[in-house]
Amino acid sequence: MIADLERRYGAYLGVAADRIRASLWRLRGADLGSKTRVGRYSSATRPWRFTTGSRVQIEQRVCIKIVSESARCSLGEQAFVGAGTVLDVLDELRIGNQVLIAPGCFITDHTHLAGAGRVIANQGCESAPVVIGDDAWLGAHAVVLAGVHIGAGAVVGAGAVVTRDVEPLAIVAGVPARLIGKRG
């Protein structure tokens, strides 16, 4: 009987639970668009610095780590963030409309300073905004580092490490990511 109910109504129950979690994030100060979904075990530090458009889906175990009180993290309309992704923001991260971020990605806008003669943890960080344009797609386990701008419609291959800007409609892959083609 329970299996029957799960088959019949499981998807609806999952959506309802995700929307309830989104409502709880709103209570904590997040500015989430309508019909936004937040998966199980996802977390947001400083949710009042986090905004989304409508119909955004954040899958399970996503970590939105907003490191400073002045930071801003935003996702556009119908953006999708896959399971286990980490968004690590000190300054600014802007993700456009209809962006697909596959599971396990890591996106950060800062890096630790690492001068010789001092403990790295005591040297602070430097940051530069990260912008991901509309309709971009990041493959599973891609890494995007500080200061990178990914153009609209670009594709980042699975496991790529993006260290510099990606042109619109470009397809990049590898470590570090290099151009391997163009869409269209």
PDB file of C-alpha atoms in Angstrom:
ATOM      1  CA  MET A   1       0.000   0.000   0.000  1.00  0.00           C
ATOM      2  CA  ILE A   2       2.752   2.497   0.884  1.00  0.00           C
ATOM      3  CA  ALA A   3       4.652   1.560  -2.267  1.00  0.00           C
ATOM      4  CA  ASP A   4       1.474   2.188  -4.238  1.00  0.00           C
ATOM      5  CA  LEU A   5       1.098   5.643  -2.686  1.00  0.00           C
ATOM      6  CA  GLU A   6       4.763   6.391  -3.393  1.00  0.00           C
ATOM      7  CA  ARG A   7       4.375   5.418  -7.058  1.00  0.00           C
ATOM      8  CA  ARG A   8       1.225   7.486  -7.414  1.00  0.00           C
ATOM      9  CA  TYR A   9       2.049  10.613  -5.364  1.00  0.00           C
ATOM     10  CA  GLY A  10       5.802  10.507  -4.646  1.00  0.00           C
ATOM     11  CA  ALA A  11       6.785  13.193  -7.152  1.00  0.00           C
ATOM     12  CA  TYR A  12       4.122  15.574  -5.816  1.00  0.00           C
ATOM     13  CA  LEU A  13       5.190  14.996  -2.226  1.00  0.00           C
ATOM     14  CA  GLY A  14       8.812  15.723  -3.166  1.00  0.00           C
ATOM     15  CA  VAL A  15       7.885  19.021  -4.825  1.00  0.00           C
ATOM     16  CA  ALA A  16       5.757  20.015  -1.818  1.00  0.00           C
ATOM     17  CA  ALA A  17       8.591  19.240   0.610  1.00  0.00           C
ATOM     18  CA  ASP A  18      11.075  21.237  -1.521  1.00  0.00           C
ATOM     19  CA  ARG A  19       8.742  24.247  -1.551  1.00  0.00           C
ATOM     20  CA  ILE A  20       8.264  24.041   2.210  1.00  0.00           C
ATOM     21  CA  ARG A  21      12.061  24.108   2.643  1.00  0.00           C
ATOM     22  CA  ALA A  22      12.168  27.177   0.345  1.00  0.00           C
ATOM     23  CA  SER A  23       9.578  28.826   2.597  1.00  0.00           C
ATOM     24  CA  LEU A  24      11.806  28.169   5.601  1.00  0.00           C
ATOM     25  CA  TRP A  25      14.723  29.820   3.788  1.00  0.00           C
ATOM     26  CA  ARG A  26      12.456  32.821   3.110  1.00  0.00           C
ATOM     27  CA  LEU A  27      11.728  33.027   6.836  1.00  0.00           C
ATOM     28  CA  ARG A  28      15.490  33.224   7.379  1.00  0.00           C
ATOM     29  CA  GLY A  29      15.703  36.176   4.946  1.00  0.00           C
ATOM     30  CA  ALA A  30      16.353  34.618   1.527  1.00  0.00           C
ATOM     31  CA  ASP A  31      14.655  36.418  -1.371  1.00  0.00           C
ATOM     32  CA  LEU A  32      13.457  33.423  -3.399  1.00  0.00           C
ATOM     33  CA  GLY A  33      11.265  33.690  -6.466  1.00  0.00           C
ATOM     34  CA  SER A  34       7.950  31.889  -6.782  1.00  0.00           C
ATOM     35  CA  LYS A  35       7.963  28.119  -7.185  1.00  0.00           C
ATOM     36  CA  THR A  36      11.602  27.864  -6.081  1.00  0.00           C
ATOM     37  CA  ARG A  37      12.524  24.444  -4.714  1.00  0.00           C
ATOM     38  CA  VAL A  38      15.185  23.597  -2.115  1.00  0.00           C
ATOM     39  CA  GLY A  39      16.276  19.973  -1.774  1.00  0.00           C
ATOM     40  CA  ARG A  40      16.879  18.002   1.405  1.00  0.00           C
ATOM     41  CA  TYR A  41      20.014  18.717   3.430  1.00  0.00           C
ATOM     42  CA  SER A  42      20.807  21.890   1.466  1.00  0.00           C
ATOM     43  CA  SER A  43      22.169  24.787   3.487  1.00  0.00           C
ATOM     44  CA  ALA A  44      22.665  28.529   3.172  1.00  0.00           C
ATOM     45  CA  THR A  45      24.922  30.674   5.323  1.00  0.00           C
ATOM     46  CA  ARG A  46      23.608  34.268   5.494  1.00  0.00           C
ATOM     47  CA  PRO A  47      20.483  33.485   3.437  1.00  0.00           C
ATOM     48  CA  TRP A  48      19.478  37.173   3.566  1.00  0.00           C
ATOM     49  CA  ARG A  49      22.279  37.792   1.026  1.00  0.00           C
ATOM     50  CA  PHE A  50      20.840  35.173  -1.402  1.00  0.00           C
ATOM     51  CA  THR A  51      18.263  35.845  -4.155  1.00  0.00           C
ATOM     52  CA  THR A  52      16.686  33.812  -6.940  1.00  0.00           C
ATOM     53  CA  GLY A  53      14.277  34.271  -9.787  1.00  0.00           C
ATOM     54  CA  SER A  54      11.201  32.099 -10.118  1.00  0.00           C
ATOM     55  CA  ARG A  55      11.164  28.333 -10.729  1.00  0.00           C
ATOM     56  CA  VAL A  56      14.718  27.779  -9.484  1.00  0.00           C
ATOM     57  CA  GLN A  57      15.563  24.255  -8.399  1.00  0.00           C
ATOM     58  CA  ILE A  58      18.260  23.621  -5.812  1.00  0.00           C
ATOM     59  CA  GLU A  59      18.778  19.892  -5.425  1.00  0.00           C
ATOM     60  CA  GLN A  60      19.758  18.027  -2.262  1.00  0.00           C
ATOM     61  CA  ARG A  61      22.981  18.680  -0.335  1.00  0.00           C
ATOM     62  CA  VAL A  62      23.742  22.002  -2.053  1.00  0.00           C
ATOM     63  CA  CYS A  63      25.862  24.310   0.123  1.00  0.00           C
ATOM     64  CA  ILE A  64      25.519  28.051  -0.398  1.00  0.00           C
ATOM     65  CA  LYS A  65      28.342  29.477   1.689  1.00  0.00           C
ATOM     66  CA  ILE A  66      28.135  33.268   1.832  1.00  0.00           C
ATOM     67  CA  VAL A  67      31.260  34.262   3.692  1.00  0.00           C
ATOM     68  CA  SER A  68      30.768  37.991   4.327  1.00  0.00           C
ATOM     69  CA  GLU A  69      27.932  40.306   5.268  1.00  0.00           C
ATOM     70  CA  SER A  70      28.516  42.378   2.119  1.00  0.00           C
ATOM     71  CA  ALA A  71      28.464  39.422  -0.297  1.00  0.00           C
ATOM     72  CA  ARG A  72      25.731  38.851  -2.873  1.00  0.00           C
ATOM     73  CA  CYS A  73      24.710  35.574  -4.470  1.00  0.00           C
ATOM     74  CA  SER A  74      21.953  35.479  -7.087  1.00  0.00           C
ATOM     75  CA  LEU A  75      20.428  32.903  -9.413  1.00  0.00           C
ATOM     76  CA  GLY A  76      18.240  33.868 -12.367  1.00  0.00           C
ATOM     77  CA  GLU A  77      14.897  32.508 -13.511  1.00  0.00           C
ATOM     78  CA  GLN A  78      14.666  28.725 -13.911  1.00  0.00           C
ATOM     79  CA  ALA A  79      18.267  28.094 -12.850  1.00  0.00           C
ATOM     80  CA  PHE A  80      19.107  24.540 -11.763  1.00  0.00           C
ATOM     81  CA  VAL A  81      21.758  23.658  -9.173  1.00  0.00           C
ATOM     82  CA  GLY A  82      22.666  19.964  -9.004  1.00  0.00           C
ATOM     83  CA  ALA A  83      23.140  17.833  -5.913  1.00  0.00           C
ATOM     84  CA  GLY A  84      26.291  18.362  -3.874  1.00  0.00           C
ATOM     85  CA  THR A  85      27.244  21.654  -5.514  1.00  0.00           C
ATOM     86  CA  VAL A  86      29.041  24.301  -3.430  1.00  0.00           C
ATOM     87  CA  LEU A  87      28.684  28.044  -4.063  1.00  0.00           C
ATOM     88  CA  ASP A  88      31.395  29.788  -1.982  1.00  0.00           C
ATOM     89  CA  VAL A  89      30.914  33.575  -2.078  1.00  0.00           C
ATOM     90  CA  LEU A  90      32.980  36.345  -0.454  1.00  0.00           C
ATOM     91  CA  ASP A  91      32.025  39.213  -2.809  1.00  0.00           C
ATOM     92  CA  GLU A  92      29.655  38.432  -5.685  1.00  0.00           C
ATOM     93  CA  LEU A  93      28.342  35.468  -7.658  1.00  0.00           C
ATOM     94  CA  ARG A  94      25.723  36.074 -10.373  1.00  0.00           C
ATOM     95  CA  ILE A  95      24.186  33.113 -12.167  1.00  0.00           C
ATOM     96  CA  GLY A  96      21.899  33.912 -15.108  1.00  0.00           C
ATOM     97  CA  ASN A  97      18.567  32.625 -16.325  1.00  0.00           C
ATOM     98  CA  GLN A  98      18.112  28.973 -17.302  1.00  0.00           C
ATOM     99  CA  VAL A  99      21.642  28.027 -16.244  1.00  0.00           C
ATOM    100  CA  LEU A 100      22.238  24.327 -15.611  1.00  0.00           C
ATOM    101  CA  ILE A 101      24.784  23.428 -12.949  1.00  0.00           C
ATOM    102  CA  ALA A 102      25.315  19.663 -12.807  1.00  0.00           C
ATOM    103  CA  PRO A 103      25.966  17.766  -9.560  1.00  0.00           C
ATOM    104  CA  GLY A 104      29.175  18.257  -7.608  1.00  0.00           C
ATOM    105  CA  CYS A 105      30.284  21.612  -9.033  1.00  0.00           C
ATOM    106  CA  PHE A 106      32.332  24.119  -7.023  1.00  0.00           C
ATOM    107  CA  ILE A 107      32.069  27.842  -7.777  1.00  0.00           C
ATOM    108  CA  THR A 108      34.026  30.445  -5.809  1.00  0.00           C
ATOM    109  CA  ASP A 109      34.777  34.131  -6.186  1.00  0.00           C
ATOM    110  CA  HIS A 110      37.835  34.229  -3.917  1.00  0.00           C
ATOM    111  CA  THR A 111      41.191  32.659  -3.207  1.00  0.00           C
ATOM    112  CA  HIS A 112      43.529  32.648  -0.223  1.00  0.00           C
ATOM    113  CA  LEU A 113      46.662  34.749  -0.348  1.00  0.00           C
ATOM    114  CA  ALA A 114      49.740  32.558  -0.055  1.00  0.00           C
ATOM    115  CA  GLY A 115      52.859  34.669   0.416  1.00  0.00           C
ATOM    116  CA  ALA A 116      55.924  32.993   1.873  1.00  0.00           C
ATOM    117  CA  GLY A 117      56.894  33.500   5.499  1.00  0.00           C
ATOM    118  CA  ARG A 118      53.351  33.652   6.942  1.00  0.00           C
ATOM    119  CA  VAL A 119      50.705  31.071   7.705  1.00  0.00           C
ATOM    120  CA  ILE A 120      48.300  30.943   4.742  1.00  0.00           C
ATOM    121  CA  ALA A 121      45.211  30.925   6.981  1.00  0.00           C
ATOM    122  CA  ASN A 122      46.293  34.293   8.453  1.00  0.00           C
ATOM    123  CA  GLN A 123      46.832  36.084   5.130  1.00  0.00           C
ATOM    124  CA  GLY A 124      43.224  36.688   4.155  1.00  0.00           C
ATOM    125  CA  CYS A 125      41.649  36.378   0.724  1.00  0.00           C
ATOM    126  CA  GLU A 126      41.308  38.317  -2.485  1.00  0.00           C
ATOM    127  CA  SER A 127      38.108  38.180  -4.483  1.00  0.00           C
ATOM    128  CA  ALA A 128      36.738  39.013  -7.911  1.00  0.00           C
ATOM    129  CA  PRO A 129      33.116  38.592  -8.993  1.00  0.00           C
ATOM    130  CA  VAL A 130      32.036  35.488 -10.923  1.00  0.00           C
ATOM    131  CA  VAL A 131      29.322  35.853 -13.570  1.00  0.00           C
ATOM    132  CA  ILE A 132      27.684  32.951 -15.400  1.00  0.00           C
ATOM    133  CA  GLY A 133      25.585  34.061 -18.376  1.00  0.00           C
ATOM    134  CA  ASP A 134      22.118  32.904 -19.358  1.00  0.00           C
ATOM    135  CA  ASP A 135      21.675  29.383 -20.784  1.00  0.00           C
ATOM    136  CA  ALA A 136      25.155  28.214 -19.738  1.00  0.00           C
ATOM    137  CA  TRP A 137      25.725  24.601 -18.707  1.00  0.00           C
ATOM    138  CA  LEU A 138      28.368  23.408 -16.250  1.00  0.00           C
ATOM    139  CA  GLY A 139      29.037  19.670 -16.432  1.00  0.00           C
ATOM    140  CA  ALA A 140      29.375  17.459 -13.369  1.00  0.00           C
ATOM    141  CA  HIS A 141      32.186  18.358 -10.954  1.00  0.00           C
ATOM    142  CA  ALA A 142      33.262  21.466 -12.879  1.00  0.00           C
ATOM    143  CA  VAL A 143      35.185  24.094 -10.888  1.00  0.00           C
ATOM    144  CA  VAL A 144      34.875  27.836 -11.575  1.00  0.00           C
ATOM    145  CA  LEU A 145      37.443  30.108  -9.913  1.00  0.00           C
ATOM    146  CA  ALA A 146      37.489  33.780  -8.898  1.00  0.00           C
ATOM    147  CA  GLY A 147      37.012  36.508 -11.496  1.00  0.00           C
ATOM    148  CA  VAL A 148      35.721  34.215 -14.242  1.00  0.00           C
ATOM    149  CA  HIS A 149      32.934  35.333 -16.569  1.00  0.00           C
ATOM    150  CA  ILE A 150      31.219  32.524 -18.482  1.00  0.00           C
ATOM    151  CA  GLY A 151      29.359  33.809 -21.533  1.00  0.00           C
ATOM    152  CA  ALA A 152      25.745  33.152 -22.424  1.00  0.00           C
ATOM    153  CA  GLY A 153      25.137  29.721 -23.908  1.00  0.00           C
ATOM    154  CA  ALA A 154      28.602  28.398 -23.024  1.00  0.00           C
ATOM    155  CA  VAL A 155      29.206  24.765 -22.062  1.00  0.00           C
ATOM    156  CA  VAL A 156      31.800  23.704 -19.480  1.00  0.00           C
ATOM    157  CA  GLY A 157      32.753  20.026 -19.682  1.00  0.00           C
ATOM    158  CA  ALA A 158      32.561  17.650 -16.746  1.00  0.00           C
ATOM    159  CA  GLY A 159      35.529  17.940 -14.394  1.00  0.00           C
ATOM    160  CA  ALA A 160      36.869  21.102 -16.050  1.00  0.00           C
ATOM    161  CA  VAL A 161      38.643  23.780 -14.009  1.00  0.00           C
ATOM    162  CA  VAL A 162      37.766  27.217 -15.376  1.00  0.00           C
ATOM    163  CA  THR A 163      40.500  29.732 -14.585  1.00  0.00           C
ATOM    164  CA  ARG A 164      39.732  32.420 -17.203  1.00  0.00           C
ATOM    165  CA  ASP A 165      36.787  33.877 -19.081  1.00  0.00           C
ATOM    166  CA  VAL A 166      34.725  31.724 -21.449  1.00  0.00           C
ATOM    167  CA  GLU A 167      33.232  33.333 -24.558  1.00  0.00           C
ATOM    168  CA  PRO A 168      29.494  33.065 -25.311  1.00  0.00           C
ATOM    169  CA  LEU A 169      28.538  29.751 -26.994  1.00  0.00           C
ATOM    170  CA  ALA A 170      32.033  28.323 -26.400  1.00  0.00           C
ATOM    171  CA  ILE A 171      32.555  24.717 -25.320  1.00  0.00           C
ATOM    172  CA  VAL A 172      35.467  24.288 -22.907  1.00  0.00           C
ATOM    173  CA  ALA A 173      36.914  21.256 -21.148  1.00  0.00           C
ATOM    174  CA  GLY A 174      40.037  20.101 -19.323  1.00  0.00           C
ATOM    175  CA  VAL A 175      42.326  21.247 -16.542  1.00  0.00           C
ATOM    176  CA  PRO A 176      42.741  24.119 -16.998  1.00  0.00           C
ATOM    177  CA  ALA A 177      39.682  24.518 -19.259  1.00  0.00           C
ATOM    178  CA  ARG A 178      40.465  25.158 -22.909  1.00  0.00           C
ATOM    179  CA  LEU A 179      38.284  25.860 -25.928  1.00  0.00           C
ATOM    180  CA  ILE A 180      37.322  22.630 -27.717  1.00  0.00           C
ATOM    181  CA  GLY A 181      34.457  23.887 -29.875  1.00  0.00           C
ATOM    182  CA  LYS A 182      31.533  26.240 -30.366  1.00  0.00           C
ATOM    183  CA  ARG A 183      27.796  25.628 -30.083  1.00  0.00           C
ATOM    184  CA  GLY A 184      25.782  25.891 -33.283  1.00  0.00           C
TER     185      GLY A 184
END
